[in-house]
mmCIF file of C-alpha atoms and ligand atoms in Angstrom:
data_model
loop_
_atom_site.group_PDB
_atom_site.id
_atom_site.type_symbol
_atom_site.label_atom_id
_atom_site.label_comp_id
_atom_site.label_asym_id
_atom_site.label_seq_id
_atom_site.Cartn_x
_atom_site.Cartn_y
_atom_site.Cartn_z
ATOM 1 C CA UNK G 1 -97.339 -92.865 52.146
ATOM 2 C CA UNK G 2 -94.751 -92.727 49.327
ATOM 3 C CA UNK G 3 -91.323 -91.066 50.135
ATOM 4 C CA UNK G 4 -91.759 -88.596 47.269
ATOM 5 C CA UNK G 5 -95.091 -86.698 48.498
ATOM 6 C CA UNK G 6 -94.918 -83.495 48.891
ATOM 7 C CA UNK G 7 -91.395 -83.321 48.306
ATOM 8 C CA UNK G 8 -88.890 -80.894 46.146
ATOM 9 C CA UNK G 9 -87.376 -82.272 43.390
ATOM 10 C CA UNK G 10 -83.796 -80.486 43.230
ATOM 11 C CA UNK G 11 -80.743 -82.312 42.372
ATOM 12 C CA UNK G 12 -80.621 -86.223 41.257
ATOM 13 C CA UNK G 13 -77.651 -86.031 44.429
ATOM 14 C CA UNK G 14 -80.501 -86.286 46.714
ATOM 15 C CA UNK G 15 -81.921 -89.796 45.316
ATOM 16 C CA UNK G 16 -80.222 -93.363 45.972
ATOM 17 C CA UNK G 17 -80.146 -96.366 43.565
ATOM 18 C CA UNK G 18 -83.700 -97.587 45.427
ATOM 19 C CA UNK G 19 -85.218 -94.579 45.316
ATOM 20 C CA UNK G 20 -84.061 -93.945 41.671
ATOM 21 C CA UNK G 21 -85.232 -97.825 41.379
ATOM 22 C CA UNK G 22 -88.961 -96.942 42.811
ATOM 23 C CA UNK G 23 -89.226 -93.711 40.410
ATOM 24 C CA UNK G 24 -88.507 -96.387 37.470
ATOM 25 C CA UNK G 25 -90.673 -99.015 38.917
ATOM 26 C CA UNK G 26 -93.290 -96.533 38.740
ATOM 27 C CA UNK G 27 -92.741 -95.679 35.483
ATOM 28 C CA UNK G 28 -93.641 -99.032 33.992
ATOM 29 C CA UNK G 29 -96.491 -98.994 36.690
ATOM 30 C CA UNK G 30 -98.134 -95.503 35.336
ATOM 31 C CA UNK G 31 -96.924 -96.704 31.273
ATOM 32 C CA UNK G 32 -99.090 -99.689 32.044
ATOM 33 C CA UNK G 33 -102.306 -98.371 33.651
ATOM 34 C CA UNK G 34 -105.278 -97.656 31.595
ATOM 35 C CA UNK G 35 -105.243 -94.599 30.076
ATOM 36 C CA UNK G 36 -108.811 -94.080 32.111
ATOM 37 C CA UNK G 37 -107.228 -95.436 35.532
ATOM 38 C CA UNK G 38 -103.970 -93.034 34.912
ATOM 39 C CA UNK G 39 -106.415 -89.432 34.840
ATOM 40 C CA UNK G 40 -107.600 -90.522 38.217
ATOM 41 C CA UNK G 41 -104.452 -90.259 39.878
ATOM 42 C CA UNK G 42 -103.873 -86.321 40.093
ATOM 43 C CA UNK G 43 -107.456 -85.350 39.336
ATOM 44 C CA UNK G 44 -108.069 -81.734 40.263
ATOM 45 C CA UNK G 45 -104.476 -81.054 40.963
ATOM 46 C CA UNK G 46 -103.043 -78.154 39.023
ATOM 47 C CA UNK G 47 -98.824 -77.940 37.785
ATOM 48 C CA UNK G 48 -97.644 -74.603 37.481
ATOM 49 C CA UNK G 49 -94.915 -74.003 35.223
ATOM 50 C CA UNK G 50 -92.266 -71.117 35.361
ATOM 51 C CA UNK G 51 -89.813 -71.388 32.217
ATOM 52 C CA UNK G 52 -87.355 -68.534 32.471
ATOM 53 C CA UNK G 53 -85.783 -69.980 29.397
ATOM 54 C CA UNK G 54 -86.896 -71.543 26.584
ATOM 55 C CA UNK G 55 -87.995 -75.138 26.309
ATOM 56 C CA UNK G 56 -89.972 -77.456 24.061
ATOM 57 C CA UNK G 57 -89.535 -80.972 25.821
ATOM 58 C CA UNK G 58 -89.329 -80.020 29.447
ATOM 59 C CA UNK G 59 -92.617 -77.629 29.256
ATOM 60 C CA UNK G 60 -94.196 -79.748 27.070
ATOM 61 C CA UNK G 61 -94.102 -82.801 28.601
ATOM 62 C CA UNK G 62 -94.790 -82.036 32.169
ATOM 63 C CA UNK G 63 -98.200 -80.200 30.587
ATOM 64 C CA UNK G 64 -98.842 -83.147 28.816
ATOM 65 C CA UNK G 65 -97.811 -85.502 31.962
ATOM 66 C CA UNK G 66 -100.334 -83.641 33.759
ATOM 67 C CA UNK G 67 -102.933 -83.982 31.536
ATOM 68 C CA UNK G 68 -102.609 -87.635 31.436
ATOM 69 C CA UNK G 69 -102.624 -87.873 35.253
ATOM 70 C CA UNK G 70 -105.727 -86.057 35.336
ATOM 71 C CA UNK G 71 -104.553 -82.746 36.428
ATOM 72 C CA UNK G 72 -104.411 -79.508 34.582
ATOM 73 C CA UNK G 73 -101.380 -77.200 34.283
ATOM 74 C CA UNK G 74 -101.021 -73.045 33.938
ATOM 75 C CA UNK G 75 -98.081 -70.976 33.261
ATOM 76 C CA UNK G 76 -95.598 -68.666 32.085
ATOM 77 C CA UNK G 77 -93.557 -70.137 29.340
ATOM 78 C CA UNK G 78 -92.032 -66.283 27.947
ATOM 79 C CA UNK G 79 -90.955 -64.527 31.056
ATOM 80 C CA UNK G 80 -91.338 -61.492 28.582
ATOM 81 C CA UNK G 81 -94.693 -61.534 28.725
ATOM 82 C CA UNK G 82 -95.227 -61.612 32.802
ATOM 83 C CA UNK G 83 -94.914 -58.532 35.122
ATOM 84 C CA UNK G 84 -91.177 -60.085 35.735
ATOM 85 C CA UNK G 85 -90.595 -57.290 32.875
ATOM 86 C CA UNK G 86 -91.956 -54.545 35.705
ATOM 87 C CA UNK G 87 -89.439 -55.298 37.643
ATOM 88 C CA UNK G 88 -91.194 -58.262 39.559
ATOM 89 C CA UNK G 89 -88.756 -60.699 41.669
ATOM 90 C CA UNK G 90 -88.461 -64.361 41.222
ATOM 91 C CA UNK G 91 -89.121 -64.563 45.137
ATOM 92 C CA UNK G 92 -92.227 -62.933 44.334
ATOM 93 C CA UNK G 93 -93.080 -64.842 41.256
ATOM 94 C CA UNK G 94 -92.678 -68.140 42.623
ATOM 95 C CA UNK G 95 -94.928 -67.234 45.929
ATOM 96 C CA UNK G 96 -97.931 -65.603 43.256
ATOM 97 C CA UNK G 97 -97.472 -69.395 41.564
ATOM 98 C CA UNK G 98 -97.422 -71.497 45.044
ATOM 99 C CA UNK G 99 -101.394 -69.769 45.336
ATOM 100 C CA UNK G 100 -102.434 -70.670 42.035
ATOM 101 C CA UNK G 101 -100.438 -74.636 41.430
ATOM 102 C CA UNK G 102 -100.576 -77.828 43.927
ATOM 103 C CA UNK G 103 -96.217 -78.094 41.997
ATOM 104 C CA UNK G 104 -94.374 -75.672 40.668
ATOM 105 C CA UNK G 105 -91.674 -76.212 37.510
ATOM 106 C CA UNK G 106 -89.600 -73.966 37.512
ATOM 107 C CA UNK G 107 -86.393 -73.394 34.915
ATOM 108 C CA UNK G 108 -84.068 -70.569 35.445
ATOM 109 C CA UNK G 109 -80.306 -69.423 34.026
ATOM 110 C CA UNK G 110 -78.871 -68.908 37.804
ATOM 111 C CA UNK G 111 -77.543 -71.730 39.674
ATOM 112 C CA UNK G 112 -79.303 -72.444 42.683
ATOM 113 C CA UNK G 113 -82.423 -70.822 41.455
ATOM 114 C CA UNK G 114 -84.591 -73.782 42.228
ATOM 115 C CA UNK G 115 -83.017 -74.446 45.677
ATOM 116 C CA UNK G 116 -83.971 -71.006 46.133
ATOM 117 C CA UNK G 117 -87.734 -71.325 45.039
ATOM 118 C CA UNK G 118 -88.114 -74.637 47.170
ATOM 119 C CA UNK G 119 -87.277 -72.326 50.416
ATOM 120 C CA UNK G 120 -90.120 -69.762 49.395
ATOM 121 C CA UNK G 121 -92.212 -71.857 48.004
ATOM 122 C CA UNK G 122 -95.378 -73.614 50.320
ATOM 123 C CA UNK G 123 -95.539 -75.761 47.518
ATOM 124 C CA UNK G 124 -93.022 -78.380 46.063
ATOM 125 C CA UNK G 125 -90.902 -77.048 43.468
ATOM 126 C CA UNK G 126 -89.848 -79.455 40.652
ATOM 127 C CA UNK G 127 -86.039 -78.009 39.324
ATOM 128 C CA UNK G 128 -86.289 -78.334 35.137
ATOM 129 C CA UNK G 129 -83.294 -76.866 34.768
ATOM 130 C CA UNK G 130 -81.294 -74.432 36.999
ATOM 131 C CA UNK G 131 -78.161 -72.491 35.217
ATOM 132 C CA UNK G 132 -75.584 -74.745 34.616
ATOM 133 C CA UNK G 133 -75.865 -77.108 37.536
ATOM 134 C CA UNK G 134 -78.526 -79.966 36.787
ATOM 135 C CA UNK G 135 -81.311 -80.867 35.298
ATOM 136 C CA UNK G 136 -82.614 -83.887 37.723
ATOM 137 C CA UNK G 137 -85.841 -84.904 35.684
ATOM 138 C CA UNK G 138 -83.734 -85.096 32.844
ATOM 139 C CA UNK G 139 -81.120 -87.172 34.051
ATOM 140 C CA UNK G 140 -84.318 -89.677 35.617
ATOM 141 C CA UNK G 141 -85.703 -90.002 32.004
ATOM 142 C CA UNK G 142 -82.055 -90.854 30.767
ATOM 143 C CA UNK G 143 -81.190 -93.621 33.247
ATOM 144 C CA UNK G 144 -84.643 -94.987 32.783
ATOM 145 C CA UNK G 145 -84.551 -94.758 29.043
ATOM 146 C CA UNK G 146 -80.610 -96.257 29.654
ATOM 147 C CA UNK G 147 -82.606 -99.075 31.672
ATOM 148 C CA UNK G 148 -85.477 -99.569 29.393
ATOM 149 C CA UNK G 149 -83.604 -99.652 26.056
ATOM 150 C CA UNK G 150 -80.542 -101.683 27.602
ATOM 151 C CA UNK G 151 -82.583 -103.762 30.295
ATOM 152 C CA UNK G 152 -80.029 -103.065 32.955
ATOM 153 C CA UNK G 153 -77.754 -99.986 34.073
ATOM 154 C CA UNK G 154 -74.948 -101.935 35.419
ATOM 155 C CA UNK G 155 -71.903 -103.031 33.893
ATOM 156 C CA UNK G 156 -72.299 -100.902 30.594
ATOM 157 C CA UNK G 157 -69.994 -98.419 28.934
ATOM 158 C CA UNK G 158 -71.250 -95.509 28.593
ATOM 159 C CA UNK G 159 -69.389 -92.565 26.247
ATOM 160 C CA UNK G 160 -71.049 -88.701 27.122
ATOM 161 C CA UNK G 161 -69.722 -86.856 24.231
ATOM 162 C CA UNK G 162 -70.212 -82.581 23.959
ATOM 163 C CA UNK G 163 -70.004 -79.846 25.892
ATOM 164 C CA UNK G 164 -69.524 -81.581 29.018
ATOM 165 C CA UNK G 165 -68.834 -77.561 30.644
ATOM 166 C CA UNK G 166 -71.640 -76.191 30.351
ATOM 167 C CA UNK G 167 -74.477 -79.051 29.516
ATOM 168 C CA UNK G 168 -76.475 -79.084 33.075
ATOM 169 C CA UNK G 169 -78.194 -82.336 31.804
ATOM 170 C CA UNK G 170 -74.720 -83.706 32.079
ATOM 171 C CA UNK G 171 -74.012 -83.287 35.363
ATOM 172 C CA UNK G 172 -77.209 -84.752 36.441
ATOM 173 C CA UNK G 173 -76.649 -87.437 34.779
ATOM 174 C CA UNK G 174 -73.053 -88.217 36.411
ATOM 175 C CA UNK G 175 -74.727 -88.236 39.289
ATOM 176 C CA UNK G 176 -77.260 -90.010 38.638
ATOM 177 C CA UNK G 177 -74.821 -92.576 37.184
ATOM 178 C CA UNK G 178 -72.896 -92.539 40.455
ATOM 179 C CA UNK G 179 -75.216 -94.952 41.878
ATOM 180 C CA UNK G 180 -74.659 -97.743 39.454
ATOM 181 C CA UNK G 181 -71.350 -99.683 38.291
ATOM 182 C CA UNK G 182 -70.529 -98.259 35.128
ATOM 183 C CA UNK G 183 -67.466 -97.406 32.868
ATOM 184 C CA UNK G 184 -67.780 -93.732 31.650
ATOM 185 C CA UNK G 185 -65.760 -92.212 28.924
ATOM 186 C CA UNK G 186 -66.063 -88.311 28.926
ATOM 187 C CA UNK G 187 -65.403 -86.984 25.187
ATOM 188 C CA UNK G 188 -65.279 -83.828 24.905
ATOM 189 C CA UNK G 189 -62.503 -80.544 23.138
ATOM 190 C CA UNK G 190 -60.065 -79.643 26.352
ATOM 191 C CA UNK G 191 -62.118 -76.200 26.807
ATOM 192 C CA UNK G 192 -65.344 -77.668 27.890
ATOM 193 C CA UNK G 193 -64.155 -81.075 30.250
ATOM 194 C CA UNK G 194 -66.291 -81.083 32.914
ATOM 195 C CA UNK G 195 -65.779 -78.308 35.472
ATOM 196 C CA UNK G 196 -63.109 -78.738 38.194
ATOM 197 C CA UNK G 197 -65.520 -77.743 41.033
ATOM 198 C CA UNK G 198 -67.713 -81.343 39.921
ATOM 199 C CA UNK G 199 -64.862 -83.624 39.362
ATOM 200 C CA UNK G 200 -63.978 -84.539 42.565
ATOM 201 C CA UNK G 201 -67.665 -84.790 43.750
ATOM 202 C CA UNK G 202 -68.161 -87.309 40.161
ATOM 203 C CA UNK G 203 -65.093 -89.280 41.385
ATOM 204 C CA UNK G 204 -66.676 -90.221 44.615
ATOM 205 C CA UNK G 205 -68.849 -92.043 42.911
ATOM 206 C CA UNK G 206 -68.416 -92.626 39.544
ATOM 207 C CA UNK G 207 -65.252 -94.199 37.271
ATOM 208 C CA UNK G 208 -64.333 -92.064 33.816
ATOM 209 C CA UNK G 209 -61.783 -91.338 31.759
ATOM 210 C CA UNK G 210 -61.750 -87.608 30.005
ATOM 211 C CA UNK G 211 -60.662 -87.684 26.239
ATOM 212 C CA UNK G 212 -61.108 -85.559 23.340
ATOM 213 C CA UNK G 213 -60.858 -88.609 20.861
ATOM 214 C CA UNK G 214 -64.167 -90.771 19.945
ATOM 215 C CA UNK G 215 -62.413 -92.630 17.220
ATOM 216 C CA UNK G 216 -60.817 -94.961 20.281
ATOM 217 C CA UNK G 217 -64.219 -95.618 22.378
ATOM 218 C CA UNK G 218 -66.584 -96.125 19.525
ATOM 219 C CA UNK G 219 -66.501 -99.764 19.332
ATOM 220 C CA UNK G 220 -66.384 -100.632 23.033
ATOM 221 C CA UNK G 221 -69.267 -98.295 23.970
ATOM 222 C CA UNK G 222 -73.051 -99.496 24.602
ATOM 223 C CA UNK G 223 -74.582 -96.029 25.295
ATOM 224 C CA UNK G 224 -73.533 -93.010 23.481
ATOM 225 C CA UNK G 225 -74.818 -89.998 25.330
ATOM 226 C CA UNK G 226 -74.460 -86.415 22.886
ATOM 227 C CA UNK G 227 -74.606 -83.529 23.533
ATOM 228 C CA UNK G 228 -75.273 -79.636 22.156
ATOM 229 C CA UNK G 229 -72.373 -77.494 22.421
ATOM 230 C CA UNK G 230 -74.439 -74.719 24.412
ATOM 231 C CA UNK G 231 -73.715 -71.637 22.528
ATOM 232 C CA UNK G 232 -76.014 -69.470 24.705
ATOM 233 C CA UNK G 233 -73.791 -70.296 28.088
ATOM 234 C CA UNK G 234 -69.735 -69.466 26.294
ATOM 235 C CA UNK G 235 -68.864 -65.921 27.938
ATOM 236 C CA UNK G 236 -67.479 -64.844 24.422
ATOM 237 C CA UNK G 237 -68.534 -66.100 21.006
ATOM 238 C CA UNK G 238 -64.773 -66.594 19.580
ATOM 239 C CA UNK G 239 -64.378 -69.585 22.442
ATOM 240 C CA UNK G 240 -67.341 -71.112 20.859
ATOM 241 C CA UNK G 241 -66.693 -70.570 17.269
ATOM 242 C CA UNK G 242 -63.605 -72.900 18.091
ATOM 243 C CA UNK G 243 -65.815 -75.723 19.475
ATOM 244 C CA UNK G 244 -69.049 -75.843 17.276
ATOM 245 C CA UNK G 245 -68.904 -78.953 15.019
ATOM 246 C CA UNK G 246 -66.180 -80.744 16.983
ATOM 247 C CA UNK G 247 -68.228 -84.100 16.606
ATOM 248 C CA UNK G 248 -70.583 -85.273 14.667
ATOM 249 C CA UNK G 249 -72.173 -88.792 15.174
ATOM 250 C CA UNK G 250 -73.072 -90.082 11.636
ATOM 251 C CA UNK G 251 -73.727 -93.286 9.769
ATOM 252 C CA UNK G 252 -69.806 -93.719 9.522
ATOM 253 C CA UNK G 253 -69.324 -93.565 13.482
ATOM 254 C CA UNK G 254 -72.289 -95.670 13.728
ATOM 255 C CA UNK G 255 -70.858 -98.833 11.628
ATOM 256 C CA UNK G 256 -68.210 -99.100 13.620
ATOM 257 C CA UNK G 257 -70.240 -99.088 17.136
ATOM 258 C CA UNK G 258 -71.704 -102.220 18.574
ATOM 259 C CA UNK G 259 -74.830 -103.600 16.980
ATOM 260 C CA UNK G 260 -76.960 -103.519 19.750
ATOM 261 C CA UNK G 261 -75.461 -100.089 20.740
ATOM 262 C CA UNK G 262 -77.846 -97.064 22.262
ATOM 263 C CA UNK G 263 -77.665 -93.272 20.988
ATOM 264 C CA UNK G 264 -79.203 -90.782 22.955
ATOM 265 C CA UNK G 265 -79.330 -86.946 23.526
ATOM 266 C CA UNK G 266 -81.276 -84.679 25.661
ATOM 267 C CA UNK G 267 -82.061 -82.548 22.879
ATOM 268 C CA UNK G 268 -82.607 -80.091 21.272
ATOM 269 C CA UNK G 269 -80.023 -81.550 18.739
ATOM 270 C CA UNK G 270 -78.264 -78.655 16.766
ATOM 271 C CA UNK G 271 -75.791 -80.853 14.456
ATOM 272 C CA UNK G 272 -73.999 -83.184 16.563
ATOM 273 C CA UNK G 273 -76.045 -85.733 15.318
ATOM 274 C CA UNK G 274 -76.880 -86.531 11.240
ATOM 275 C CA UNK G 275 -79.948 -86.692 10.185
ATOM 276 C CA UNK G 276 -79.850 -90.342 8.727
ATOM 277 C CA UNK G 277 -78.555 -91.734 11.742
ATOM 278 C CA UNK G 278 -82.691 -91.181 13.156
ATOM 279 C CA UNK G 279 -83.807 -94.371 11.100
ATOM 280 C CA UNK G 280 -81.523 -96.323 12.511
ATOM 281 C CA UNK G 281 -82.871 -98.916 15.281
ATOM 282 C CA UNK G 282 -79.502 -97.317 17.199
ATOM 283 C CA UNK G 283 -81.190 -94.191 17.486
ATOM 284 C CA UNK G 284 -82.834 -93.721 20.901
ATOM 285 C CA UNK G 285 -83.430 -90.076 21.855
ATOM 286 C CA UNK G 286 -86.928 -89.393 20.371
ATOM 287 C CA UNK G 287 -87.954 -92.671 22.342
ATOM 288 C CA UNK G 288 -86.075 -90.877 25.244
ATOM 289 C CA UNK G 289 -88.265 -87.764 24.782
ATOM 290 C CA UNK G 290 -91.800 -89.893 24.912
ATOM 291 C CA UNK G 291 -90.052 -91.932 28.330
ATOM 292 C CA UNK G 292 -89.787 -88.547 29.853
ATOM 293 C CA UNK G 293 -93.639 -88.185 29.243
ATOM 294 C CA UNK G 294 -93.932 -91.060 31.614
ATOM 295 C CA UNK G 295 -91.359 -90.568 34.100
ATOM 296 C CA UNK G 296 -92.367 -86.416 34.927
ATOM 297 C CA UNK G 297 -96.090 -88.205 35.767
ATOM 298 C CA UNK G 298 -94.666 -90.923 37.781
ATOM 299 C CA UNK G 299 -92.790 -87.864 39.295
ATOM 300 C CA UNK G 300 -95.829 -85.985 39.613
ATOM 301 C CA UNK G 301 -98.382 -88.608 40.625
ATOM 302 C CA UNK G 302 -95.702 -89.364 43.684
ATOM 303 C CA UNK G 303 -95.551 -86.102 44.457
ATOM 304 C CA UNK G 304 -99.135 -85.222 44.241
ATOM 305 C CA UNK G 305 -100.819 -88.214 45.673
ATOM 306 C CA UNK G 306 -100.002 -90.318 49.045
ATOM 307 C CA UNK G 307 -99.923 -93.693 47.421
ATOM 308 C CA UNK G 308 -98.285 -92.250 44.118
ATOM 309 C CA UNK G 309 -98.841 -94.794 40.786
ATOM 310 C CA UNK G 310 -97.323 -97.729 43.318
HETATM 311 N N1 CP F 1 -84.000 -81.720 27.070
HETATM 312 C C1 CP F 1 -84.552 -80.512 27.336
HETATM 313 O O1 CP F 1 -84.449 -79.972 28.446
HETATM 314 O O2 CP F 1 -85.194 -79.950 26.262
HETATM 315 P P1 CP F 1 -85.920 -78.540 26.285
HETATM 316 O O3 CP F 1 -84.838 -77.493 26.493
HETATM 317 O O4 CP F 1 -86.598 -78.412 24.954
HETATM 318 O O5 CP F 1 -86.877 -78.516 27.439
#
């Protein structure tokens, strides 16, 4: 039996380099299959989705995920339009979905909120994105794009430029990173460095530098990770009227980066990155999007299925 079945899917924190290794291996093993041998894998299984907040990628590609693993997926992607607007509880909500779904996604603006739903839920709850904490499936389709794109983890320099405050996908991915020997610049205005409470958990783990400036990493870097300054998570719109725009990663920034160099973001992208940088061969994170496609039904055929798409 695979380690992954039945299991919760929380933080990334939880996950070692093998384990992280056997989620990518896989990967390449479900991205290989026959499209006909791949729907066998989860057939009759049903994903149900909770999205407290909005999404496009995350929904979207654990539905489509499903489908391709031969399962089927129901939901509620606008809270607004479930009886959580009488008043209903997300205790109560999340046991309603553990009767109708085999795995539950659930996204939510409160920290903890999936680590929450995993102790009421009787089924396993997959976190897509709790508050500003993590964003662990996220962070797996970034390390194996990183892997994919690069051919190794290891030894590369990685900038992560944004709102490294408030960006959950961030975090994730620090720890995520934590489990390989990298060199990681942190770019970001003073007001959003990572939080205090993370740093000395990161530092366990992980080697960075914090910096406002990009100008001085650009050349040296072979993965530049970008972020959105998240405008819905500032407290007060006058702290992030002083932050929007602070970088923006164009054709100029791009000449001066290695050849061979990665750009990726979670997205959605707002306008920290230019439109003509897309058709550039540099430009990863729409090939990032479609590896999450294959990564959530790894993820799900593990979790779903004893032998999992080994
Ligand atoms: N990257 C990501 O989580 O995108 P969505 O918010 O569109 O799901």
């Amino acid at each position: 039996m695979n380690e992954f079945y039945c299991k919760d899917i929380i933080s990334i924190k939880d996950y070692d380099k093998s384990q992280l290794e056997t989620i990518f291996a896989s990967t390449d093993k479900i991205m290989q299959l026959d499209p006909s041998d791949r729907r066998e894998l989860c057939r009759g299984k049903t994903l149900g989705y909770l999205f407290y907040e909005p999404s496009t990628r995350t929904r979207l590609s654990f539905d489509s995920a499903m489908a391709s693993v031969g399962g089927n997926s129901l939901g509620i992607s606008d809270i607004s339009y479930s009886s959580t607007q009488k008043g209903e509880s997300l205790a109560d909500t999340v046991k309603m979905m553990s009767i109708y779904s085999d795995v539950m996604v659930l996204r939510h603006p409160l920290d903890g909120s999936s680590r929450f739903a995993a102790e009421i839920s009787d089924r396993p709850v997959i976190n897509a994105g709790s508050g500003t904490e993590e964003h662990p499936t996220q962070a797996i389709q970034d390390l194996f794009t990183i892997k994919k794109e690069k051919k190794k983890i290891d030894g590369l320099k990685i900038g992560i430029v944004g709102d490294l405050k408030y960006g959950r996908t961030v975090y994730s991915l620090l720890y995520g990173l934590g489990n390989y020997d990298v060199d990681v610049r942190l770019i970001s205005p003073e007001s959003l460095r990572i939080r205090p409470d993370s740093t000395y958990e990161i530092k366990k783990k992980l080697d960075f530098v914090e910096t406002v400036d990009i100008e001085e990493h650009l050349d040296d870097l072979d993965v530049l990770y970008v972020t959105r300054i998240q405008k819905e998570r500032f407290p007060d719109e006058e702290e992030y009227l002083k932050v929007r725009g602070s970088y923006v990663v164009g054709l100029d920034m791009l000449k001066r980066m290695k050849d061979d160099s990665i750009i990726l973001h979670p997205l959605p992208r707002i306008d920290e990155i230019a439109a003509d940088v897309d058709r550039t061969k540099n430009a990863k994170y729409f090939k990032q999007a479609e590896y999450g496609k294959y990564t959530r039904a790894a993820l799900l055929s593990m979790i779903l299925c004893k032998d999992g798409a080994s």
